[in-house]
mmCIF file of C-alpha atoms in Angstrom:
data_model
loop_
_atom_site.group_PDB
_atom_site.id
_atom_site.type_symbol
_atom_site.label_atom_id
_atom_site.label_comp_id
_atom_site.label_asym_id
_atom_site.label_seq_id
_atom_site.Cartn_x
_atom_site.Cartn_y
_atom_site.Cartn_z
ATOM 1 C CA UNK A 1 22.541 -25.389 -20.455
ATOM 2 C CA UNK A 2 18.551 -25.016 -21.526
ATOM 3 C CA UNK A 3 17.604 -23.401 -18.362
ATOM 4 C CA UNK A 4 13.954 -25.316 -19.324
ATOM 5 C CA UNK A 5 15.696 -28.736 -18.511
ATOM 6 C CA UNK A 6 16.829 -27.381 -14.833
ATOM 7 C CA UNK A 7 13.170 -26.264 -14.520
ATOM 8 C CA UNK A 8 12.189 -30.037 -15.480
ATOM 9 C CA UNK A 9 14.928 -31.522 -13.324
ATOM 10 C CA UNK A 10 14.112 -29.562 -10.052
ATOM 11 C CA UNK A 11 9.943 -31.132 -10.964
ATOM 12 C CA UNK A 12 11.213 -34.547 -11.349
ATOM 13 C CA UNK A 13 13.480 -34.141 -7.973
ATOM 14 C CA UNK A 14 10.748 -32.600 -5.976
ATOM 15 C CA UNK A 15 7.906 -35.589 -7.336
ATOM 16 C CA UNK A 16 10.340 -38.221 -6.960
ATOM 17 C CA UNK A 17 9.678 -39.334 -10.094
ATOM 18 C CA UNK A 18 10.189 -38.851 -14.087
ATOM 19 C CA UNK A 19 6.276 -40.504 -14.187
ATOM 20 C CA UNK A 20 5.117 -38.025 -11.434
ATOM 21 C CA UNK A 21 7.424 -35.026 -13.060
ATOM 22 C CA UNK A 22 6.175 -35.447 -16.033
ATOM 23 C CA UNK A 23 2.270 -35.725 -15.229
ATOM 24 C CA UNK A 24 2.724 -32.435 -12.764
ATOM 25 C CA UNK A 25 4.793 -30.588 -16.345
ATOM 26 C CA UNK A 26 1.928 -31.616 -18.059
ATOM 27 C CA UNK A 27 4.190 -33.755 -20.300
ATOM 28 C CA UNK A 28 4.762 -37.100 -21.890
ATOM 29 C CA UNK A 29 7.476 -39.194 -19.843
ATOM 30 C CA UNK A 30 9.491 -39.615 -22.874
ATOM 31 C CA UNK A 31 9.547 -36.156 -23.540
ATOM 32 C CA UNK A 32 11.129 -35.435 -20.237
ATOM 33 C CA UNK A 33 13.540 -38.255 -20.210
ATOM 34 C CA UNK A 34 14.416 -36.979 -23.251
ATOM 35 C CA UNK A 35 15.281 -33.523 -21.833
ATOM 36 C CA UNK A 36 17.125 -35.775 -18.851
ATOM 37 C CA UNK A 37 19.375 -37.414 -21.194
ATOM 38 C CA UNK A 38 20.567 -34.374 -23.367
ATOM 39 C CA UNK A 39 21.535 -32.346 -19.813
ATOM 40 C CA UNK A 40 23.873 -35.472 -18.776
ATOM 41 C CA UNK A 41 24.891 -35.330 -22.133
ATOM 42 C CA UNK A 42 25.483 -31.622 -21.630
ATOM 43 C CA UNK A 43 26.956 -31.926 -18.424
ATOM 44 C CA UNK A 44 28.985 -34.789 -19.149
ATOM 45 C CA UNK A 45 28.214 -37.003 -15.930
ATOM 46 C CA UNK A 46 24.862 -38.204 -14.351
ATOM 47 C CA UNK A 47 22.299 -36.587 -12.312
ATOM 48 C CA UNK A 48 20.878 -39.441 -10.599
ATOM 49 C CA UNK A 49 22.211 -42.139 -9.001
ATOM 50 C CA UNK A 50 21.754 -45.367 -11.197
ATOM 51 C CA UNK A 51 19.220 -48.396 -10.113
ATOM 52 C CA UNK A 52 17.966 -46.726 -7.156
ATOM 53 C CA UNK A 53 14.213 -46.407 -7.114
ATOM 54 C CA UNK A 54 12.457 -44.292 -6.250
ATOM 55 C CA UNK A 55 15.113 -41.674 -8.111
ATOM 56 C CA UNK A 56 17.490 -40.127 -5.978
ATOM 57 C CA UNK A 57 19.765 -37.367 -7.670
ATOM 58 C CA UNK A 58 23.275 -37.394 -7.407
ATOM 59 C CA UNK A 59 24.892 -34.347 -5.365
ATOM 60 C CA UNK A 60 25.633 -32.511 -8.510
ATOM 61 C CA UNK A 61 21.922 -33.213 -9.302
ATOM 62 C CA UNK A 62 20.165 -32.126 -6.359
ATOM 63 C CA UNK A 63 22.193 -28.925 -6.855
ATOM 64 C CA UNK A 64 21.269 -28.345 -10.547
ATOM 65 C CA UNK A 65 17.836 -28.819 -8.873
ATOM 66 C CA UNK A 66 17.621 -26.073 -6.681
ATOM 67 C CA UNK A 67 18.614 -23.989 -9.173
ATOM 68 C CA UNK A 68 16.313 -25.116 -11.583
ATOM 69 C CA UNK A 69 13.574 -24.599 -8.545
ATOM 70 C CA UNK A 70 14.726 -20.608 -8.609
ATOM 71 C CA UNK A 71 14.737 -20.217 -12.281
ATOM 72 C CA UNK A 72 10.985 -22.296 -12.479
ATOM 73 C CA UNK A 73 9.698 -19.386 -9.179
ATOM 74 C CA UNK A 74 11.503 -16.496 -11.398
ATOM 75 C CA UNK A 75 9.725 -17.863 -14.620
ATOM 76 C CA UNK A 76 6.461 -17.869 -12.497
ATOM 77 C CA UNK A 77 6.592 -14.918 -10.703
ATOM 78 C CA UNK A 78 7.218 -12.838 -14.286
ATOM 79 C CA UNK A 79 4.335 -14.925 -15.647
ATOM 80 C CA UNK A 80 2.136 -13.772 -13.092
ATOM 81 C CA UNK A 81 3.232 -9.909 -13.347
ATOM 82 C CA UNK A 82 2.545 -10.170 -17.085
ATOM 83 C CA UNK A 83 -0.669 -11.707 -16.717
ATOM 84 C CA UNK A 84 -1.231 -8.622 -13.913
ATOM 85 C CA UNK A 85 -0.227 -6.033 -16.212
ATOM 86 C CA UNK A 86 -2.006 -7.060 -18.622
ATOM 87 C CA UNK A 87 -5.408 -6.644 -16.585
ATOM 88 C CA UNK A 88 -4.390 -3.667 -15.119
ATOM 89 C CA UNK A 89 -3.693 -4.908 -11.929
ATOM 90 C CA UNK A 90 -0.331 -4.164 -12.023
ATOM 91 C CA UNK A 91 2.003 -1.223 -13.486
ATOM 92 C CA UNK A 92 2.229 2.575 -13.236
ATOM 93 C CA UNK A 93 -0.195 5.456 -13.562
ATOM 94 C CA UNK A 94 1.045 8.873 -13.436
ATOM 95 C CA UNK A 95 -1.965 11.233 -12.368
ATOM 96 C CA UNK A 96 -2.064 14.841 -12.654
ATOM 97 C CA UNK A 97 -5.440 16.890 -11.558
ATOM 98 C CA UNK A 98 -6.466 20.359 -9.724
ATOM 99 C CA UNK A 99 -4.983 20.778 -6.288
ATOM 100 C CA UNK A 100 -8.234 21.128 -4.193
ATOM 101 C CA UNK A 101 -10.170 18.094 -5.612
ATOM 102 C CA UNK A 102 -6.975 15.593 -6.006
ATOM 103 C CA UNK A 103 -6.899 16.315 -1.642
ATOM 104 C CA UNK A 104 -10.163 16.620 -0.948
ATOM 105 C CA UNK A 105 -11.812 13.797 -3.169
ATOM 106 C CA UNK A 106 -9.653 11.695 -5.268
ATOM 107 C CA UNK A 107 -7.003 11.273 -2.556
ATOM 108 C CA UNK A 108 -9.406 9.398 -0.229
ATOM 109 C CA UNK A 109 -10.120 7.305 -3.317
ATOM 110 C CA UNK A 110 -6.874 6.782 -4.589
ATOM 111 C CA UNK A 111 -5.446 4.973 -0.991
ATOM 112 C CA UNK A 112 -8.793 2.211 -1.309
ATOM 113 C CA UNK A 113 -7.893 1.971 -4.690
ATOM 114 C CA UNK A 114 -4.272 0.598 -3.688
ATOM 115 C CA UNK A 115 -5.596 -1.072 -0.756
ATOM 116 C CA UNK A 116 -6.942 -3.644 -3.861
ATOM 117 C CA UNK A 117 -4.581 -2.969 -6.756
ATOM 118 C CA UNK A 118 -1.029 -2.624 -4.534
ATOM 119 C CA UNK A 119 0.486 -3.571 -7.287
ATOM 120 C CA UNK A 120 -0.226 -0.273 -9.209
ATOM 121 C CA UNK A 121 2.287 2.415 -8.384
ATOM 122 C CA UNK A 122 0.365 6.078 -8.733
ATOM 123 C CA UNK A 123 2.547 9.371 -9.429
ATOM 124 C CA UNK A 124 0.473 12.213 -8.808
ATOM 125 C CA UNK A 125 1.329 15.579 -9.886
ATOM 126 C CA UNK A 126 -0.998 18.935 -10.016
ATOM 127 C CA UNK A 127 -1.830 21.448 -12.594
ATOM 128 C CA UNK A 128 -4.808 23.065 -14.097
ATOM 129 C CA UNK A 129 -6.437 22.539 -17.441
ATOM 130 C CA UNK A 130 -3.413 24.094 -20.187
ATOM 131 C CA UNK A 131 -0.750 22.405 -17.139
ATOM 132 C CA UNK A 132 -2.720 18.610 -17.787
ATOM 133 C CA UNK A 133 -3.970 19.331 -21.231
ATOM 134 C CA UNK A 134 -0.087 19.722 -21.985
ATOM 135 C CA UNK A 135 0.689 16.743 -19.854
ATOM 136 C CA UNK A 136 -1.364 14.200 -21.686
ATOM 137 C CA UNK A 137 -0.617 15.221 -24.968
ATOM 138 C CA UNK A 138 3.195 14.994 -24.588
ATOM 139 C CA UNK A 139 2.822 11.620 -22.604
ATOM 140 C CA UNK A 140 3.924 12.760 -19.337
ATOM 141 C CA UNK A 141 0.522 12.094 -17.977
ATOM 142 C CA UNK A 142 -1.812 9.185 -18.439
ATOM 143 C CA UNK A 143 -5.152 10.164 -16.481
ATOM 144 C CA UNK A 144 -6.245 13.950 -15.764
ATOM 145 C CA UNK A 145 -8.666 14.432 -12.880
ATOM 146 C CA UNK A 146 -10.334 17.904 -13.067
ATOM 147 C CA UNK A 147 -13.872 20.185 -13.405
ATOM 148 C CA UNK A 148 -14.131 20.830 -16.887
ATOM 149 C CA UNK A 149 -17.855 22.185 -19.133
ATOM 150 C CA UNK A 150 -18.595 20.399 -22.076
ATOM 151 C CA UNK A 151 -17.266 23.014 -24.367
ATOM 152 C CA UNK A 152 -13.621 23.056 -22.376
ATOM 153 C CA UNK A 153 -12.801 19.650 -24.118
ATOM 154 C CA UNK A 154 -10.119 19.640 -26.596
ATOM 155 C CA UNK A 155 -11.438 17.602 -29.602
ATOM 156 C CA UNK A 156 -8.456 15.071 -29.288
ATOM 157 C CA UNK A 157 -9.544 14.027 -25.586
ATOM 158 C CA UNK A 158 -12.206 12.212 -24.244
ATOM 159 C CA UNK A 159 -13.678 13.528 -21.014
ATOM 160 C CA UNK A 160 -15.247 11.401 -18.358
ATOM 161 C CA UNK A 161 -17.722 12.967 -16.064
ATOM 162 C CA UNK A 162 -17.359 11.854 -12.272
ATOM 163 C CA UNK A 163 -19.290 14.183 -10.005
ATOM 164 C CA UNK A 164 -21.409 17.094 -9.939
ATOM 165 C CA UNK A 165 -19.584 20.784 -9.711
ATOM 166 C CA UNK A 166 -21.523 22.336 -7.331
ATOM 167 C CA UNK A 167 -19.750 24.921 -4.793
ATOM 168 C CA UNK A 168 -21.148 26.141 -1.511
ATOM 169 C CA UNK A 169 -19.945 28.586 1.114
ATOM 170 C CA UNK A 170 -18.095 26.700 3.981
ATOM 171 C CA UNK A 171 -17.189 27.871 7.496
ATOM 172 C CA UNK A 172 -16.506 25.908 10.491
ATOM 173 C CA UNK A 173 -18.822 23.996 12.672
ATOM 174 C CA UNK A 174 -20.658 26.020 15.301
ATOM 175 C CA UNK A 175 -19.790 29.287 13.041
ATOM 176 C CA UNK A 176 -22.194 32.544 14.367
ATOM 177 C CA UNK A 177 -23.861 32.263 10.822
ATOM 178 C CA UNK A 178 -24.715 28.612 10.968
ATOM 179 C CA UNK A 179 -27.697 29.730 13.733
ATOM 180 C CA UNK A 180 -29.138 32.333 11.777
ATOM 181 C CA UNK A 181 -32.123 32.412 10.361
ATOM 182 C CA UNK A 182 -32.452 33.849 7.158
ATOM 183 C CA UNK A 183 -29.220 34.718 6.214
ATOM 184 C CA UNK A 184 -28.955 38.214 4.647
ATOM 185 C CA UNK A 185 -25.544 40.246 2.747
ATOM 186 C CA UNK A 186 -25.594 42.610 5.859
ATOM 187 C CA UNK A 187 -25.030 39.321 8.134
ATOM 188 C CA UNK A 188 -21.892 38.217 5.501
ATOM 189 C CA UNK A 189 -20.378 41.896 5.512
ATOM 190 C CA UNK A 190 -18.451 41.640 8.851
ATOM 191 C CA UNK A 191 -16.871 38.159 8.166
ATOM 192 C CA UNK A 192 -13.453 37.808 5.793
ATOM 193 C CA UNK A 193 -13.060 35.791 3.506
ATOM 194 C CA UNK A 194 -10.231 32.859 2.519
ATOM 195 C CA UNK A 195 -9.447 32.760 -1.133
ATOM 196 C CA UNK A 196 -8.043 29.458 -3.408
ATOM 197 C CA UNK A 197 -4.543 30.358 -4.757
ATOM 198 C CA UNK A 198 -5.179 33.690 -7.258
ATOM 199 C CA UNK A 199 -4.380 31.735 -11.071
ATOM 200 C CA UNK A 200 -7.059 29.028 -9.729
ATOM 201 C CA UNK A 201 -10.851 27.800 -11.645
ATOM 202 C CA UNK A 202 -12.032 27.904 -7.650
ATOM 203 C CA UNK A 203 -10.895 31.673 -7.229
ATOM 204 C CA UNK A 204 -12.568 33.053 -9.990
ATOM 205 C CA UNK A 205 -15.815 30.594 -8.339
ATOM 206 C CA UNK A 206 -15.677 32.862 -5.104
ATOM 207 C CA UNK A 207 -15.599 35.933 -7.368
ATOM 208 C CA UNK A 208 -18.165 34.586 -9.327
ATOM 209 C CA UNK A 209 -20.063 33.588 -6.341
ATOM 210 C CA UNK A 210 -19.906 36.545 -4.092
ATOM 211 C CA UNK A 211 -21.193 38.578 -6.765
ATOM 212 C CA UNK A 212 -23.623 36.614 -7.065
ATOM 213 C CA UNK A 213 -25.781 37.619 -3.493
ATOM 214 C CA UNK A 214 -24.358 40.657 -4.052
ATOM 215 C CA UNK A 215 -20.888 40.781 -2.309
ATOM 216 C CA UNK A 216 -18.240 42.402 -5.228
ATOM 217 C CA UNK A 217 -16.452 43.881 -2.313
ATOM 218 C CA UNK A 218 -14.913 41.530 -0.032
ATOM 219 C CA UNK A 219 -11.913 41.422 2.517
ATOM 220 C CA UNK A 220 -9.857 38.336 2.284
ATOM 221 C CA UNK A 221 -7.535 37.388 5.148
ATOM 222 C CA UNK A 222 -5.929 34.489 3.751
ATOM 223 C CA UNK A 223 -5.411 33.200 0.121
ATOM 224 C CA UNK A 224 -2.953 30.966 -1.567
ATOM 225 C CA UNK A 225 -3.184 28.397 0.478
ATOM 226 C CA UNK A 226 -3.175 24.260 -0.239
ATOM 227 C CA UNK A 227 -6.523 22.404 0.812
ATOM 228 C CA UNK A 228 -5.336 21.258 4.289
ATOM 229 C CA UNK A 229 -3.943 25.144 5.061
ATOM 230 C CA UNK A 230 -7.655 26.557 4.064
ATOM 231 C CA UNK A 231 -9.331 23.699 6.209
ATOM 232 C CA UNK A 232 -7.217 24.566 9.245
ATOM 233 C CA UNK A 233 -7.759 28.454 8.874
ATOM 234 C CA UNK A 234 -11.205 27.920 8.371
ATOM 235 C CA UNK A 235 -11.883 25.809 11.329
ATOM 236 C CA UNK A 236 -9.683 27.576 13.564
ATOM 237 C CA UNK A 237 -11.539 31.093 12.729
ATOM 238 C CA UNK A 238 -14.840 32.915 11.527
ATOM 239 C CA UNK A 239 -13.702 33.057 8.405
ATOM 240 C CA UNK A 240 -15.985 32.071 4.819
ATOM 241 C CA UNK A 241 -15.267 30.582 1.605
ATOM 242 C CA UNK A 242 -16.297 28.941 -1.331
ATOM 243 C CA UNK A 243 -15.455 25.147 -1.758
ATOM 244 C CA UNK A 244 -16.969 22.308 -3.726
ATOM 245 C CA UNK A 245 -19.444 20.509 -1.993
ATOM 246 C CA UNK A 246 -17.867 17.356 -2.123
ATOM 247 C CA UNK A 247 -14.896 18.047 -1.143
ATOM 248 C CA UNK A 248 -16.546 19.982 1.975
ATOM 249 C CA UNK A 249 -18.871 16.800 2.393
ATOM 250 C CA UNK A 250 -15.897 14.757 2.438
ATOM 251 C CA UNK A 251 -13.563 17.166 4.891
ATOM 252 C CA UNK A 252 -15.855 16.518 7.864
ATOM 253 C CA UNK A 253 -14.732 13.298 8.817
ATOM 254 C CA UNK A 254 -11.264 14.966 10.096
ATOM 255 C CA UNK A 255 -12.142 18.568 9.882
ATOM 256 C CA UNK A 256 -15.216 20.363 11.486
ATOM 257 C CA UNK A 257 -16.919 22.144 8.664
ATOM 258 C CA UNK A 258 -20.643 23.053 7.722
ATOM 259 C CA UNK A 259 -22.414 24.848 4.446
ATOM 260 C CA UNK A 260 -24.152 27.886 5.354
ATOM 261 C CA UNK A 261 -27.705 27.499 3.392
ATOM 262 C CA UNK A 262 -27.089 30.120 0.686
ATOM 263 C CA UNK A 263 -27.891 29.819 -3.119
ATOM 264 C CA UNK A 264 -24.851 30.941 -5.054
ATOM 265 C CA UNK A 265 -23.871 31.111 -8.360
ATOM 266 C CA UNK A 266 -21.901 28.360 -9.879
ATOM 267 C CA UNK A 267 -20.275 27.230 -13.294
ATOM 268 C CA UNK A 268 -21.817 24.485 -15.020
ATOM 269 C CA UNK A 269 -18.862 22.242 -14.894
ATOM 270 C CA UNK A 270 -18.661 18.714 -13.853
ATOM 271 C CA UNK A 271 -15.264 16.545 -12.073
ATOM 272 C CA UNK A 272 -13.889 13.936 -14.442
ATOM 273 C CA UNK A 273 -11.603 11.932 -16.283
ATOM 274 C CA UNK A 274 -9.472 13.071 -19.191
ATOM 275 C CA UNK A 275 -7.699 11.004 -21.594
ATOM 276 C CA UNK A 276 -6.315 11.174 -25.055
ATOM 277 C CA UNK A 277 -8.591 10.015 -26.997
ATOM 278 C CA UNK A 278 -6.411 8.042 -29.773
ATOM 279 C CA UNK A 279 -4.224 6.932 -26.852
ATOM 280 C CA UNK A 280 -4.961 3.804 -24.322
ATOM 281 C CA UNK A 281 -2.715 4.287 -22.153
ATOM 282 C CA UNK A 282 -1.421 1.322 -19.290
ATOM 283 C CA UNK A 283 -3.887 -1.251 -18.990
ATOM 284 C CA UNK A 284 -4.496 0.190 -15.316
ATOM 285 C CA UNK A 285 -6.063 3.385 -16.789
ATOM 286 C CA UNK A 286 -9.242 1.136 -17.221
ATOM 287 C CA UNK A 287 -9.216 -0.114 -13.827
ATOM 288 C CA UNK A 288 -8.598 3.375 -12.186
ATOM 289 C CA UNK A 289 -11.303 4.677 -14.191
ATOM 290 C CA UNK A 290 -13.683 1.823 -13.479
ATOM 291 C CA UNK A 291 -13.142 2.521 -9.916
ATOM 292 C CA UNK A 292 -13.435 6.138 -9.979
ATOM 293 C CA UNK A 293 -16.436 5.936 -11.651
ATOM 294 C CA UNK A 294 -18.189 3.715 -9.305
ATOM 295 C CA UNK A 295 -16.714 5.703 -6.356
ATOM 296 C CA UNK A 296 -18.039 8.966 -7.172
ATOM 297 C CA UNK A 297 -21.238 7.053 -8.143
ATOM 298 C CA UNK A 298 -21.501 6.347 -4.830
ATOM 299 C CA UNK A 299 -19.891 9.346 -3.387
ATOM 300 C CA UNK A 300 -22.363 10.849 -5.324
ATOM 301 C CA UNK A 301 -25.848 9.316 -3.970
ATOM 302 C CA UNK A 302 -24.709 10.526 -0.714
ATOM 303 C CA UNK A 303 -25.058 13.693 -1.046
ATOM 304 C CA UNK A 304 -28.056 13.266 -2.454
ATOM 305 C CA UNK A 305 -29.366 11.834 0.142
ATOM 306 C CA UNK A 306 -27.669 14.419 2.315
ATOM 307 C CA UNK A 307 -29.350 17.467 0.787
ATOM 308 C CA UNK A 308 -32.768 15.642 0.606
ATOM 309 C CA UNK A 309 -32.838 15.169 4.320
ATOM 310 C CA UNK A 310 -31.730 18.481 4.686
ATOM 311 C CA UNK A 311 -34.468 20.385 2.545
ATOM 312 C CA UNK A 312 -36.906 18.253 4.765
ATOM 313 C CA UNK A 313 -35.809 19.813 7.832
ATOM 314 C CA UNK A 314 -36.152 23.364 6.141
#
């Protein structure tokens, strides 16, 4: 059997009506009477009960009908998912990106993200750059989230710029430095330190950093660490470190932290997108992007803002 004709029979039982079947098909009536009369002929016996009006299907009918009702919701329901993938509403994205800023920043994003799209299934996965470089090109990944400069790029991949990569030093709310005035080296001496795992962009920051006000020698009493360990040993002691500020920004909703009001030394590297360039990927990679971008635009202007109003106070 044309599993169409069920689809028009289950109409034409539900309108009452081969008139009123047809006109909610969006077909002639002799075209579906047509379709009636080659399933009896199919079938070999009748699906409605003759002279009665308005129509009334037979048993075998009304059956045939509710079937044809399932296959005409299937047929609907995988119309609708195409039309969703194609838009990017729907589908898979498998994201890879650098441990501290996938928890700190993108994380946050990716769960509102869902909250519209929950239709999008997200694998995430972390690396650094040669981890995701390697990922994209051999189509594991489809989206890399990381800091990268300019001159990082590989000249197959197109790189999206999301956020500023500014670091700052980061210790817990209420810290002893944090009412200091003037903070000088001989004030940071006595305080240890918390280091990013060793083979990490962000440890070779705080190197980069320390030596930067002058602090090559340092004592560090925790490294290694995922971004949820460091935030807990950092607001449960005295100890420093160096963190993005937006991922510090972001922290204190659930985590006490401050910034201590020191200029360090940073690379000039910005958080963003990379793709393959000659690759498109899922449709969703444009709508994850999209929304990223406008995010961390926003994300963005906030700390703005936040460091405006805090240069005014001195």
């Amino acid at each position: 059997m044309d599993s169409e004709h069920l689809e028009i029979l289950s109409v034409i039982v539900e309108k009452g009506g081969l008139t009123e079947g047809a006109e909610a098909l969006g077909k002639s009536q002799p075209s579906v009477s047509r379709s009636m009369a080659l399933l009896e002929d199919r079938i070999g016996m009748p699906l409605f009960e003759p002279g009665r009006r308005p129509l009334r299907p037979t048993e075998l009918g009304a059956t045939l009908a509710r079937l044809g009702a399932r296959i005409r919701a299937a047929n609907q329901e995988a119309s609708l998912l195409v039309r969703r993938f194609r838009q990017g509403l729907a589908g898979r994205l498998r994201v890879g990106g650098s441990p501290i800023f996938m928890d700190g920043v993108v994380a946050t994003m990716i769960a509102e993200f869902q909250s519209r799209h929950a239709d999008v299934q997200i694998d995430q996965s972390y690396g650094y750059l040669d981890t995701l470089e390697a990922g994209l090109r051999n189509g594991g990944l489809d989206v890399a989230i990381l800091p990268l400069h300019s001159s990082q790029v590989p000249p197959d991949m197109d790189f999206a710029p999301l956020l500023s990569g500014n670091n700052v030093i980061a210790c817990r709310a209420g810290h002893p430095l944090t009412r200091a005035r003037g903070i000088t080296l001989a004030d940071i001496a006595p305080f240890a330190w918390i280091a990013p795992p060793a083979n990490s962009p962000l440890y070779r920051d705080l190197q980069r950093a320390l030596k930067s006000i002058g602090q090559e020698d340092f004592r560090v009493n925790f490294s290694g660490g995922t971004l949820a360990s460091i935030q807990s040993v950092l607001a449960g002691s005295d100890a420093l470190t160096v963190l993005p500020y937006s991922v510090v920004f972001l922290s204190r909703r659930t985590v006490p932290l401050e910034t201590l009001p020191l200029k360090i030394d940073h690379p000039d590297r910005q958080l963003g997108v990379l793709t393959m360039a000659e690759r498109q990927g899922p449709p969703a990679v444009r709508q994850f992007n999209a929304f990223l971008q406008a995010e961390c635009e926003r994300l963005q202007a906030r700390m703005d803002h936040e460091q405006q109003v805090t240069r005014r106070r001195g």
